[in-house]
Each structure stands twice: as structure tokens, then as C-alpha cells.
Short mmCIF file of N, CA, C and O in Angstrom, two decimals:
data_model
loop_
_atom_site.label_atom_id
_atom_site.label_comp_id
_atom_site.label_asym_id
_atom_site.label_seq_id
_atom_site.Cartn_x
_atom_site.Cartn_y
_atom_site.Cartn_z
N MET T 1 22.49 245.44 289.46
CA MET T 1 23.07 246.08 290.62
C MET T 1 22.00 246.91 291.32
O MET T 1 21.30 247.68 290.68
N THR T 2 21.88 246.75 292.61
CA THR T 2 20.96 247.54 293.40
C THR T 2 21.68 248.81 293.84
O THR T 2 22.77 248.76 294.41
N LEU T 3 21.05 249.94 293.54
CA LEU T 3 21.63 251.23 293.89
C LEU T 3 20.87 251.85 295.05
O LEU T 3 19.66 251.71 295.14
N ASP T 4 21.60 252.55 295.91
CA ASP T 4 20.99 253.34 296.96
C ASP T 4 20.67 254.69 296.33
O ASP T 4 21.54 255.56 296.23
N LEU T 5 19.43 254.84 295.85
CA LEU T 5 19.02 256.05 295.15
C LEU T 5 18.19 256.94 296.06
O LEU T 5 17.32 256.47 296.77
N ARG T 6 18.49 258.24 295.97
CA ARG T 6 17.76 259.23 296.77
C ARG T 6 17.45 260.44 295.88
O ARG T 6 18.28 260.82 295.05
N PRO T 7 16.28 261.04 296.07
CA PRO T 7 15.99 262.25 295.29
C PRO T 7 16.89 263.40 295.73
O PRO T 7 17.21 263.54 296.91
N ALA T 8 17.31 264.20 294.78
CA ALA T 8 18.15 265.35 295.09
C ALA T 8 17.35 266.41 295.82
O ALA T 8 16.15 266.57 295.60
N GLN T 9 18.04 267.14 296.65
CA GLN T 9 17.46 268.27 297.38
C GLN T 9 18.04 269.56 296.78
O GLN T 9 19.15 269.55 296.25
N PRO T 10 17.30 270.67 296.85
CA PRO T 10 17.78 271.92 296.24
C PRO T 10 19.19 272.33 296.68
O PRO T 10 19.96 272.84 295.88
N GLY T 11 19.55 272.05 297.89
CA GLY T 11 20.88 272.42 298.38
C GLY T 11 22.01 271.57 297.85
O GLY T 11 23.17 271.81 298.20
N GLN T 12 21.72 270.59 297.02
CA GLN T 12 22.75 269.69 296.52
C GLN T 12 23.25 270.06 295.12
O GLN T 12 24.01 269.30 294.53
N ALA T 13 22.86 271.20 294.61
CA ALA T 13 23.25 271.59 293.25
C ALA T 13 24.77 271.62 293.07
O ALA T 13 25.27 271.15 292.03
N GLN T 14 25.49 272.12 294.04
CA GLN T 14 26.96 272.19 293.91
C GLN T 14 27.57 270.79 293.87
O GLN T 14 28.46 270.52 293.07
N GLU T 15 27.07 269.90 294.71
CA GLU T 15 27.56 268.52 294.73
C GLU T 15 27.27 267.83 293.40
O GLU T 15 28.11 267.09 292.87
N ILE T 16 26.10 268.09 292.83
CA ILE T 16 25.73 267.53 291.53
C ILE T 16 26.66 268.07 290.45
O ILE T 16 27.16 267.32 289.61
N ALA T 17 26.92 269.37 290.47
CA ALA T 17 27.82 269.98 289.48
C ALA T 17 29.22 269.40 289.58
O ALA T 17 29.85 269.10 288.55
N GLU T 18 29.71 269.21 290.79
CA GLU T 18 31.06 268.68 290.98
C GLU T 18 31.17 267.25 290.47
O GLU T 18 32.14 266.90 289.78
N LEU T 19 30.19 266.40 290.78
CA LEU T 19 30.22 265.03 290.28
C LEU T 19 30.15 265.02 288.75
O LEU T 19 30.90 264.29 288.09
N THR T 20 29.29 265.84 288.19
CA THR T 20 29.15 265.89 286.73
C THR T 20 30.45 266.33 286.09
O THR T 20 30.89 265.74 285.09
N ARG T 21 31.10 267.33 286.63
CA ARG T 21 32.38 267.80 286.06
C ARG T 21 33.42 266.69 286.10
O ARG T 21 34.15 266.47 285.13
N ARG T 22 33.49 265.95 287.20
CA ARG T 22 34.46 264.85 287.29
C ARG T 22 34.12 263.73 286.30
O ARG T 22 35.00 263.18 285.66
N ALA T 23 32.84 263.42 286.19
CA ALA T 23 32.41 262.33 285.31
C ALA T 23 32.67 262.63 283.84
O ALA T 23 33.03 261.74 283.06
N TYR T 24 32.50 263.88 283.45
CA TYR T 24 32.63 264.25 282.03
C TYR T 24 34.03 264.74 281.66
O TYR T 24 34.31 264.96 280.48
N ALA T 25 34.92 264.88 282.61
CA ALA T 25 36.27 265.41 282.33
C ALA T 25 37.00 264.59 281.27
O ALA T 25 37.74 265.15 280.45
N LYS T 26 36.76 263.29 281.22
CA LYS T 26 37.46 262.45 280.25
C LYS T 26 37.09 262.78 278.81
O LYS T 26 37.81 262.43 277.88
N TRP T 27 35.96 263.45 278.61
CA TRP T 27 35.51 263.77 277.25
C TRP T 27 36.09 265.08 276.72
O TRP T 27 36.03 265.34 275.51
N VAL T 28 36.64 265.91 277.58
CA VAL T 28 37.18 267.21 277.14
C VAL T 28 38.21 267.03 276.03
O VAL T 28 38.12 267.67 274.98
N PRO T 29 39.20 266.14 276.17
CA PRO T 29 40.17 265.99 275.08
C PRO T 29 39.57 265.36 273.82
O PRO T 29 40.09 265.55 272.73
N VAL T 30 38.49 264.64 273.96
CA VAL T 30 37.86 264.00 272.80
C VAL T 30 37.18 265.03 271.91
O VAL T 30 37.24 264.95 270.68
N ILE T 31 36.53 266.03 272.52
CA ILE T 31 35.78 267.02 271.73
C ILE T 31 36.39 268.42 271.80
O ILE T 31 35.83 269.37 271.25
N ASP T 32 37.52 268.55 272.47
CA ASP T 32 38.25 269.83 272.57
C ASP T 32 37.44 270.95 273.20
O ASP T 32 37.61 272.13 272.86
N ARG T 33 36.58 270.62 274.11
CA ARG T 33 35.81 271.61 274.87
C ARG T 33 35.11 270.87 276.01
O ARG T 33 35.11 269.63 276.05
N GLU T 34 34.51 271.61 276.92
CA GLU T 34 33.73 270.97 277.97
C GLU T 34 32.39 270.52 277.40
O GLU T 34 31.70 271.31 276.74
N PRO T 35 32.00 269.28 277.65
CA PRO T 35 30.66 268.84 277.23
C PRO T 35 29.59 269.67 277.94
O PRO T 35 29.79 270.18 279.05
N ARG T 36 28.45 269.78 277.31
CA ARG T 36 27.35 270.61 277.83
C ARG T 36 27.05 270.35 279.31
O ARG T 36 26.84 271.31 280.06
N PRO T 37 26.98 269.09 279.79
CA PRO T 37 26.65 268.89 281.21
C PRO T 37 27.63 269.55 282.18
O PRO T 37 27.28 269.81 283.32
N MET T 38 28.84 269.86 281.72
CA MET T 38 29.81 270.52 282.59
C MET T 38 29.52 272.01 282.75
O MET T 38 30.11 272.67 283.60
N THR T 39 28.64 272.54 281.92
CA THR T 39 28.40 273.99 281.91
C THR T 39 27.00 274.38 282.37
O THR T 39 26.65 275.56 282.35
N VAL T 40 26.22 273.43 282.82
CA VAL T 40 24.82 273.67 283.21
C VAL T 40 24.73 274.43 284.53
O VAL T 40 25.57 274.25 285.43
N ASP T 41 23.71 275.23 284.67
CA ASP T 41 23.38 275.90 285.93
C ASP T 41 22.56 274.88 286.73
O ASP T 41 21.35 274.74 286.54
N TYR T 42 23.21 274.16 287.62
CA TYR T 42 22.52 273.10 288.36
C TYR T 42 21.59 273.64 289.45
O TYR T 42 20.69 272.93 289.87
N GLU T 43 21.77 274.87 289.87
CA GLU T 43 20.80 275.47 290.80
C GLU T 43 19.43 275.49 290.11
O GLU T 43 18.42 275.10 290.71
N ALA T 44 19.39 275.92 288.87
CA ALA T 44 18.13 275.96 288.11
C ALA T 44 17.68 274.55 287.73
O ALA T 44 16.50 274.21 287.85
N ALA T 45 18.60 273.71 287.29
CA ALA T 45 18.24 272.36 286.84
C ALA T 45 17.60 271.55 287.96
O ALA T 45 16.63 270.82 287.72
N VAL T 46 18.10 271.67 289.18
CA VAL T 46 17.54 270.91 290.30
C VAL T 46 16.11 271.37 290.59
O VAL T 46 15.28 270.57 291.01
N ARG T 47 15.81 272.63 290.32
CA ARG T 47 14.43 273.11 290.51
C ARG T 47 13.50 272.61 289.40
O ARG T 47 12.32 272.40 289.64
N LEU T 48 14.03 272.45 288.20
CA LEU T 48 13.19 272.16 287.03
C LEU T 48 13.09 270.68 286.67
O LEU T 48 12.12 270.26 286.04
N HIS T 49 14.10 269.90 287.01
CA HIS T 49 14.16 268.49 286.59
C HIS T 49 14.24 267.57 287.80
O HIS T 49 14.57 267.99 288.90
N ARG T 50 13.99 266.32 287.55
CA ARG T 50 14.14 265.29 288.59
C ARG T 50 15.58 264.79 288.57
O ARG T 50 16.10 264.44 287.51
N PHE T 51 16.20 264.74 289.72
CA PHE T 51 17.53 264.16 289.88
C PHE T 51 17.43 263.04 290.90
O PHE T 51 16.91 263.25 292.00
N ASP T 52 17.92 261.87 290.53
CA ASP T 52 18.04 260.76 291.47
C ASP T 52 19.53 260.51 291.66
O ASP T 52 20.27 260.35 290.68
N LEU T 53 19.96 260.51 292.91
CA LEU T 53 21.37 260.40 293.24
C LEU T 53 21.70 259.02 293.78
O LEU T 53 20.98 258.48 294.62
N ALA T 54 22.79 258.45 293.30
CA ALA T 54 23.23 257.11 293.71
C ALA T 54 24.37 257.25 294.72
O ALA T 54 25.33 257.98 294.48
N TYR T 55 24.23 256.52 295.81
CA TYR T 55 25.23 256.55 296.88
C TYR T 55 25.79 255.17 297.14
O TYR T 55 25.10 254.17 297.01
N ARG T 56 27.05 255.17 297.56
CA ARG T 56 27.69 253.97 298.09
C ARG T 56 28.44 254.42 299.33
O ARG T 56 29.29 255.32 299.25
N ASP T 57 28.14 253.80 300.45
CA ASP T 57 28.78 254.17 301.73
C ASP T 57 28.70 255.68 301.96
O ASP T 57 29.67 256.31 302.35
N GLU T 58 27.52 256.25 301.70
CA GLU T 58 27.24 257.68 301.90
C GLU T 58 28.00 258.61 300.96
O GLU T 58 27.92 259.83 301.11
N ALA T 59 28.73 258.07 300.01
CA ALA T 59 29.43 258.90 299.01
C ALA T 59 28.60 258.94 297.73
O ALA T 59 28.13 257.89 297.26
N LEU T 60 28.43 260.12 297.16
CA LEU T 60 27.71 260.26 295.90
C LEU T 60 28.58 259.69 294.78
O LEU T 60 29.70 260.14 294.57
N ILE T 61 28.04 258.67 294.09
CA ILE T 61 28.82 258.01 293.04
C ILE T 61 28.17 258.13 291.66
O ILE T 61 28.79 257.79 290.65
N GLY T 62 26.92 258.60 291.61
CA GLY T 62 26.27 258.71 290.31
C GLY T 62 24.98 259.49 290.43
O GLY T 62 24.47 259.73 291.52
N LEU T 63 24.48 259.88 289.26
CA LEU T 63 23.20 260.59 289.23
C LEU T 63 22.55 260.41 287.88
O LEU T 63 23.21 260.11 286.88
N ILE T 64 21.24 260.57 287.88
CA ILE T 64 20.48 260.61 286.64
C ILE T 64 19.48 261.75 286.74
O ILE T 64 18.82 261.92 287.76
N GLU T 65 19.45 262.55 285.68
CA GLU T 65 18.56 263.70 285.57
C GLU T 65 17.53 263.37 284.50
O GLU T 65 17.89 263.01 283.38
N THR T 66 16.25 263.50 284.84
CA THR T 66 15.18 263.17 283.90
C THR T 66 14.13 264.26 283.84
O THR T 66 13.98 265.05 284.77
N VAL T 67 13.40 264.25 282.73
CA VAL T 67 12.28 265.16 282.53
C VAL T 67 11.12 264.34 281.99
O VAL T 67 11.27 263.59 281.01
N ASP T 68 9.96 264.47 282.62
CA ASP T 68 8.75 263.81 282.14
C ASP T 68 8.21 264.61 280.97
O ASP T 68 7.85 265.78 281.12
N GLU T 69 8.16 263.99 279.80
CA GLU T 69 7.69 264.68 278.59
C GLU T 69 6.22 264.41 278.30
O GLU T 69 5.72 264.82 277.27
N GLY T 70 5.53 263.73 279.18
CA GLY T 70 4.12 263.43 278.96
C GLY T 70 3.91 262.07 278.32
O GLY T 70 3.26 261.22 278.89
N ASP T 71 4.48 261.88 277.13
CA ASP T 71 4.36 260.57 276.47
C ASP T 71 5.60 259.72 276.68
O ASP T 71 5.62 258.54 276.36
N GLY T 72 6.64 260.30 277.20
CA GLY T 72 7.88 259.57 277.44
C GLY T 72 8.70 260.27 278.51
O GLY T 72 8.34 261.34 279.01
N LEU T 73 9.80 259.64 278.86
CA LEU T 73 10.72 260.20 279.84
C LEU T 73 12.02 260.50 279.11
O LEU T 73 12.54 259.66 278.38
N LEU T 74 12.55 261.69 279.31
CA LEU T 74 13.82 262.09 278.71
C LEU T 74 14.92 262.00 279.75
O LEU T 74 14.80 262.59 280.84
N ILE T 75 15.97 261.28 279.43
CA ILE T 75 17.18 261.27 280.26
C ILE T 75 18.04 262.42 279.77
O ILE T 75 18.50 262.42 278.63
N VAL T 76 18.25 263.40 280.63
CA VAL T 76 19.03 264.58 280.28
C VAL T 76 20.51 264.36 280.58
O VAL T 76 21.38 264.79 279.83
N ASN T 77 20.79 263.67 281.67
CA ASN T 77 22.18 263.52 282.11
C ASN T 77 22.32 262.26 282.95
O ASN T 77 21.48 261.99 283.81
N ILE T 78 23.37 261.53 282.68
CA ILE T 78 23.80 260.42 283.53
C ILE T 78 25.27 260.71 283.83
O ILE T 78 26.06 260.91 282.91
N ALA T 79 25.62 260.74 285.09
CA ALA T 79 27.01 260.98 285.47
C ALA T 79 27.40 259.94 286.52
O ALA T 79 26.66 259.71 287.47
N VAL T 80 28.57 259.34 286.32
CA VAL T 80 29.09 258.34 287.25
C VAL T 80 30.51 258.76 287.62
O VAL T 80 31.32 259.11 286.74
N ALA T 81 30.81 258.73 288.90
CA ALA T 81 32.13 259.11 289.38
C ALA T 81 33.20 258.28 288.67
O ALA T 81 33.03 257.07 288.50
N PRO T 82 34.28 258.91 288.23
CA PRO T 82 35.31 258.19 287.46
C PRO T 82 35.85 256.95 288.16
O PRO T 82 36.10 255.93 287.51
N GLU T 83 35.97 256.99 289.47
CA GLU T 83 36.57 255.86 290.20
C GLU T 83 35.66 254.63 290.24
O GLU T 83 36.12 253.54 290.60
N VAL T 84 34.39 254.78 289.86
CA VAL T 84 33.48 253.62 289.86
C VAL T 84 32.87 253.37 288.47
O VAL T 84 31.97 252.54 288.34
N GLN T 85 33.37 254.06 287.45
CA GLN T 85 32.87 253.79 286.10
C GLN T 85 33.25 252.37 285.71
O GLN T 85 34.28 251.85 286.11
N GLY T 86 32.38 251.73 284.92
CA GLY T 86 32.62 250.36 284.49
C GLY T 86 32.12 249.31 285.47
O GLY T 86 32.34 248.12 285.26
N GLN T 87 31.43 249.73 286.53
CA GLN T 87 30.93 248.80 287.54
C GLN T 87 29.42 248.58 287.45
O GLN T 87 28.82 248.03 288.37
N GLY T 88 28.80 249.03 286.36
CA GLY T 88 27.37 248.81 286.18
C GLY T 88 26.47 249.88 286.75
O GLY T 88 25.25 249.75 286.72
N ILE T 89 27.05 250.95 287.26
CA ILE T 89 26.24 252.01 287.87
C ILE T 89 25.43 252.74 286.80
O ILE T 89 24.24 253.02 286.99
N GLY T 90 26.04 253.06 285.68
CA GLY T 90 25.31 253.71 284.59
C GLY T 90 24.17 252.85 284.10
O GLY T 90 23.05 253.34 283.90
N ARG T 91 24.40 251.56 283.95
CA ARG T 91 23.34 250.64 283.54
C ARG T 91 22.21 250.64 284.57
O ARG T 91 21.04 250.64 284.22
N GLY T 92 22.58 250.65 285.84
CA GLY T 92 21.57 250.69 286.89
C GLY T 92 20.76 251.97 286.87
O GLY T 92 19.54 251.95 287.11
N LEU T 93 21.41 253.08 286.57
CA LEU T 93 20.70 254.35 286.50
C LEU T 93 19.74 254.38 285.31
O LEU T 93 18.61 254.88 285.43
N VAL T 94 20.16 253.82 284.19
CA VAL T 94 19.26 253.74 283.02
C VAL T 94 18.07 252.84 283.36
O VAL T 94 16.92 253.18 283.06
N ALA T 95 18.33 251.71 284.00
CA ALA T 95 17.23 250.81 284.39
C ALA T 95 16.27 251.52 285.35
O ALA T 95 15.04 251.33 285.26
N HIS T 96 16.80 252.34 286.22
CA HIS T 96 15.96 253.11 287.13
C HIS T 96 15.06 254.06 286.35
O HIS T 96 13.86 254.17 286.64
N ALA T 97 15.61 254.75 285.36
CA ALA T 97 14.81 255.67 284.53
C ALA T 97 13.72 254.91 283.79
O ALA T 97 12.58 255.39 283.69
N GLU T 98 14.03 253.74 283.29
CA GLU T 98 13.03 252.93 282.58
C GLU T 98 11.92 252.50 283.53
O GLU T 98 10.73 252.54 283.17
N ALA T 99 12.27 252.10 284.73
CA ALA T 99 11.26 251.72 285.73
C ALA T 99 10.40 252.92 286.10
O ALA T 99 9.17 252.80 286.23
N LEU T 100 11.02 254.07 286.25
CA LEU T 100 10.29 255.30 286.55
C LEU T 100 9.30 255.61 285.42
O LEU T 100 8.14 255.93 285.67
N ALA T 101 9.75 255.49 284.18
CA ALA T 101 8.88 255.75 283.03
C ALA T 101 7.68 254.81 283.04
O ALA T 101 6.55 255.23 282.80
N ARG T 102 7.92 253.55 283.33
CA ARG T 102 6.81 252.58 283.39
C ARG T 102 5.83 252.95 284.50
O ARG T 102 4.61 252.90 284.30
N THR T 103 6.36 253.34 285.66
CA THR T 103 5.51 253.75 286.78
C THR T 103 4.64 254.94 286.40
O THR T 103 3.47 255.03 286.80
N LEU T 104 5.19 255.85 285.61
CA LEU T 104 4.46 257.03 285.17
C LEU T 104 3.53 256.74 283.99
O LEU T 104 2.81 257.62 283.53
N GLY T 105 3.58 255.49 283.49
CA GLY T 105 2.75 255.12 282.35
C GLY T 105 3.26 255.65 281.02
O GLY T 105 2.48 255.83 280.08
N ARG T 106 4.56 255.87 280.92
CA ARG T 106 5.14 256.41 279.71
C ARG T 106 5.51 255.28 278.74
O ARG T 106 5.91 254.21 279.16
N ALA T 107 5.43 255.58 277.46
CA ALA T 107 5.63 254.56 276.42
C ALA T 107 7.07 254.43 275.96
O ALA T 107 7.40 253.48 275.25
N ARG T 108 7.93 255.37 276.35
CA ARG T 108 9.30 255.33 275.84
C ARG T 108 10.23 256.12 276.75
O ARG T 108 9.79 256.95 277.55
N VAL T 109 11.52 255.86 276.56
CA VAL T 109 12.57 256.65 277.20
C VAL T 109 13.47 257.15 276.08
O VAL T 109 13.84 256.39 275.19
N ARG T 110 13.77 258.44 276.12
CA ARG T 110 14.67 259.05 275.14
C ARG T 110 15.92 259.56 275.84
O ARG T 110 15.89 259.85 277.04
N LEU T 111 16.99 259.68 275.09
CA LEU T 111 18.22 260.28 275.59
C LEU T 111 19.00 260.82 274.41
O LEU T 111 18.66 260.56 273.26
N TYR T 112 20.03 261.57 274.71
CA TYR T 112 20.91 262.07 273.65
C TYR T 112 22.33 262.10 274.19
O TYR T 112 22.56 262.16 275.40
N THR T 113 23.28 262.05 273.27
CA THR T 113 24.69 262.10 273.63
C THR T 113 25.47 262.66 272.45
O THR T 113 24.94 262.77 271.35
N ASN T 114 26.71 262.99 272.69
CA ASN T 114 27.57 263.48 271.63
C ASN T 114 28.00 262.29 270.76
O ASN T 114 28.34 261.22 271.27
N LYS T 115 28.01 262.49 269.46
CA LYS T 115 28.39 261.42 268.53
C LYS T 115 29.82 260.92 268.78
O LYS T 115 30.13 259.77 268.51
N MET T 116 30.67 261.77 269.33
CA MET T 116 32.05 261.39 269.61
C MET T 116 32.17 260.48 270.84
O MET T 116 33.20 259.87 271.07
N PHE T 117 31.10 260.34 271.62
CA PHE T 117 31.12 259.50 272.81
C PHE T 117 30.72 258.08 272.42
O PHE T 117 29.69 257.55 272.86
N ALA T 118 31.54 257.44 271.61
CA ALA T 118 31.21 256.14 271.03
C ALA T 118 30.89 255.08 272.08
O ALA T 118 29.98 254.27 271.89
N GLU T 119 31.60 255.08 273.19
CA GLU T 119 31.34 254.05 274.21
C GLU T 119 29.94 254.22 274.81
O GLU T 119 29.29 253.25 275.16
N ASN T 120 29.48 255.47 274.92
CA ASN T 120 28.11 255.70 275.43
C ASN T 120 27.09 255.18 274.42
O ASN T 120 26.12 254.51 274.80
N ILE T 121 27.28 255.49 273.15
CA ILE T 121 26.35 255.03 272.11
C ILE T 121 26.30 253.51 272.08
O ILE T 121 25.23 252.92 271.99
N ARG T 122 27.45 252.89 272.20
CA ARG T 122 27.52 251.42 272.22
C ARG T 122 26.76 250.86 273.43
O ARG T 122 25.97 249.92 273.30
N LEU T 123 26.96 251.44 274.61
CA LEU T 123 26.26 250.99 275.81
C LEU T 123 24.76 251.12 275.65
O LEU T 123 24.01 250.18 275.92
N TYR T 124 24.30 252.29 275.20
CA TYR T 124 22.86 252.49 275.04
C TYR T 124 22.28 251.51 274.02
O TYR T 124 21.18 251.00 274.21
N GLY T 125 23.04 251.24 272.97
CA GLY T 125 22.59 250.23 271.99
C GLY T 125 22.44 248.86 272.63
O GLY T 125 21.47 248.14 272.37
N GLN T 126 23.38 248.49 273.49
CA GLN T 126 23.30 247.20 274.19
C GLN T 126 22.09 247.14 275.12
O GLN T 126 21.56 246.07 275.38
N LEU T 127 21.66 248.31 275.59
CA LEU T 127 20.51 248.38 276.49
C LEU T 127 19.18 248.49 275.75
O LEU T 127 18.13 248.64 276.38
N GLY T 128 19.22 248.43 274.41
CA GLY T 128 18.00 248.42 273.63
C GLY T 128 17.59 249.76 273.03
O GLY T 128 16.50 249.88 272.47
N TYR T 129 18.44 250.76 273.12
CA TYR T 129 18.14 252.06 272.54
C TYR T 129 18.59 252.07 271.08
O TYR T 129 19.60 251.47 270.73
N ARG T 130 17.82 252.78 270.24
CA ARG T 130 18.19 252.89 268.83
C ARG T 130 18.26 254.37 268.46
O ARG T 130 17.53 255.20 269.02
N ILE T 131 19.14 254.67 267.54
CA ILE T 131 19.29 256.05 267.06
C ILE T 131 18.10 256.39 266.18
O ILE T 131 17.74 255.62 265.29
N TYR T 132 17.49 257.55 266.43
CA TYR T 132 16.39 257.99 265.58
C TYR T 132 16.66 259.36 264.94
O TYR T 132 15.93 259.77 264.04
N ASP T 133 17.72 260.06 265.38
CA ASP T 133 18.00 261.35 264.78
C ASP T 133 19.41 261.79 265.16
O ASP T 133 19.98 261.30 266.13
N GLU T 134 19.95 262.71 264.36
CA GLU T 134 21.21 263.38 264.65
C GLU T 134 21.06 264.83 264.25
O GLU T 134 20.41 265.13 263.25
N THR T 135 21.65 265.72 265.04
CA THR T 135 21.70 267.13 264.67
C THR T 135 23.13 267.62 264.85
O THR T 135 23.84 267.15 265.74
N THR T 136 23.52 268.56 264.01
CA THR T 136 24.88 269.09 264.08
C THR T 136 24.83 270.59 264.35
O THR T 136 24.07 271.32 263.70
N ASP T 137 25.63 271.00 265.31
CA ASP T 137 25.78 272.40 265.67
C ASP T 137 27.26 272.74 265.49
O ASP T 137 28.11 271.96 265.92
N PRO T 138 27.59 273.87 264.88
CA PRO T 138 28.99 274.20 264.66
C PRO T 138 29.82 274.30 265.94
O PRO T 138 31.02 274.08 265.93
N VAL T 139 29.20 274.62 267.05
CA VAL T 139 29.91 274.75 268.32
C VAL T 139 29.84 273.45 269.13
O VAL T 139 30.84 272.98 269.67
N LEU T 140 28.66 272.86 269.21
CA LEU T 140 28.45 271.70 270.08
C LEU T 140 28.76 270.37 269.42
O LEU T 140 28.82 269.35 270.08
N GLY T 141 28.90 270.34 268.10
CA GLY T 141 29.17 269.09 267.40
C GLY T 141 27.88 268.37 267.06
O GLY T 141 26.82 268.99 266.96
N THR T 142 27.96 267.07 266.90
CA THR T 142 26.81 266.27 266.50
C THR T 142 26.20 265.57 267.70
O THR T 142 26.89 264.85 268.42
N ALA T 143 24.91 265.79 267.89
CA ALA T 143 24.16 265.11 268.96
C ALA T 143 23.44 263.92 268.33
O ALA T 143 22.86 264.02 267.25
N VAL T 144 23.50 262.80 269.01
CA VAL T 144 22.81 261.58 268.60
C VAL T 144 21.65 261.37 269.54
O VAL T 144 21.83 261.35 270.77
N TYR T 145 20.44 261.24 268.98
CA TYR T 145 19.22 261.04 269.77
C TYR T 145 18.81 259.59 269.68
O TYR T 145 18.76 259.01 268.59
N MET T 146 18.52 259.00 270.83
CA MET T 146 18.20 257.58 270.90
C MET T 146 16.90 257.38 271.67
O MET T 146 16.55 258.20 272.53
N VAL T 147 16.20 256.29 271.38
CA VAL T 147 14.93 256.02 272.02
C VAL T 147 14.80 254.52 272.28
O VAL T 147 15.35 253.69 271.54
N LYS T 148 14.06 254.21 273.34
CA LYS T 148 13.72 252.83 273.64
C LYS T 148 12.24 252.77 273.98
O LYS T 148 11.81 253.35 274.98
N PRO T 149 11.45 252.08 273.14
CA PRO T 149 10.04 251.88 273.49
C PRO T 149 9.94 250.94 274.70
O PRO T 149 10.73 250.02 274.85
N LEU T 150 8.97 251.18 275.54
CA LEU T 150 8.78 250.33 276.73
C LEU T 150 7.58 249.43 276.55
O LEU T 150 6.70 249.66 275.78
#
């Protein structure tokens, strides 16, 4: 799927936060709390990280937040509007991050997700990511760390 991707501008932090809250709302009943991306200070995140925003007919439908780690690219957040989930937008955003990593000369892409988000783990596995670590926090639950060599 070809996405209309645009870099985020500092003034778009509120729009990013709103899309992220809508995208992650389905996980609240699964983990009995708001997932971490719903609680981020996006004013600061937009200044510190790269955000690429996906549009369809001028409507924001998805985003990917990345950080260049020097030897690899870290995907911090992928959010897709609920009304278009399941249409390949998340896959397209991951492919975009992988292409960006290659352009930067990076050897891998890493990401993390909550262990309770089984459909995300399954999707990332289908895209070639493998689990390399898990950490457990009494408040945040278990995070699953995944990597894909490029």
C-alpha cells in the first residue's frame, strides 16, 4: 500500500495525541489501564523524535514515531485510526521505517509492545521481527522487545 506520508510539524502534537488515544483505546480493557502511548507528552516527543504522518484524503489516519539509535532504528509508536485498522496501514508504516533505516545505513529495526497485545506480536512476527527480550514492570506489565535485521 502506498501511503501519503508527511513529516510532523511541531504544531501537530495535539493531533498526534488524539490519533494515538483513539488507536490505543481498544487496549484499555485488555490491560486495565491506558497503554503508555496514550500518556506521552507529545509536545516534547515531536521535538525529540521523528514522526511520519499518514494521510488519506487529507485526514490523518496513521503515524509512526522513530528514533535513530546509531546502529539501528527504534520504532517507538505506530498508531492507526480505528476506522482504517486492518487495511494494511500499519504494515505500510513498518515498511516505511525499514526503508528509512536502510537509507540511514542502519543494520536493524527494533520495536517493543505489550505482551498482552497478541495481535501486534503476531503481525510483527509475520513481518520478520523476532522476540529478543521481555521485561516486566509491576505497573506497566510485560514489554516484548522485537528486532529485524536488515
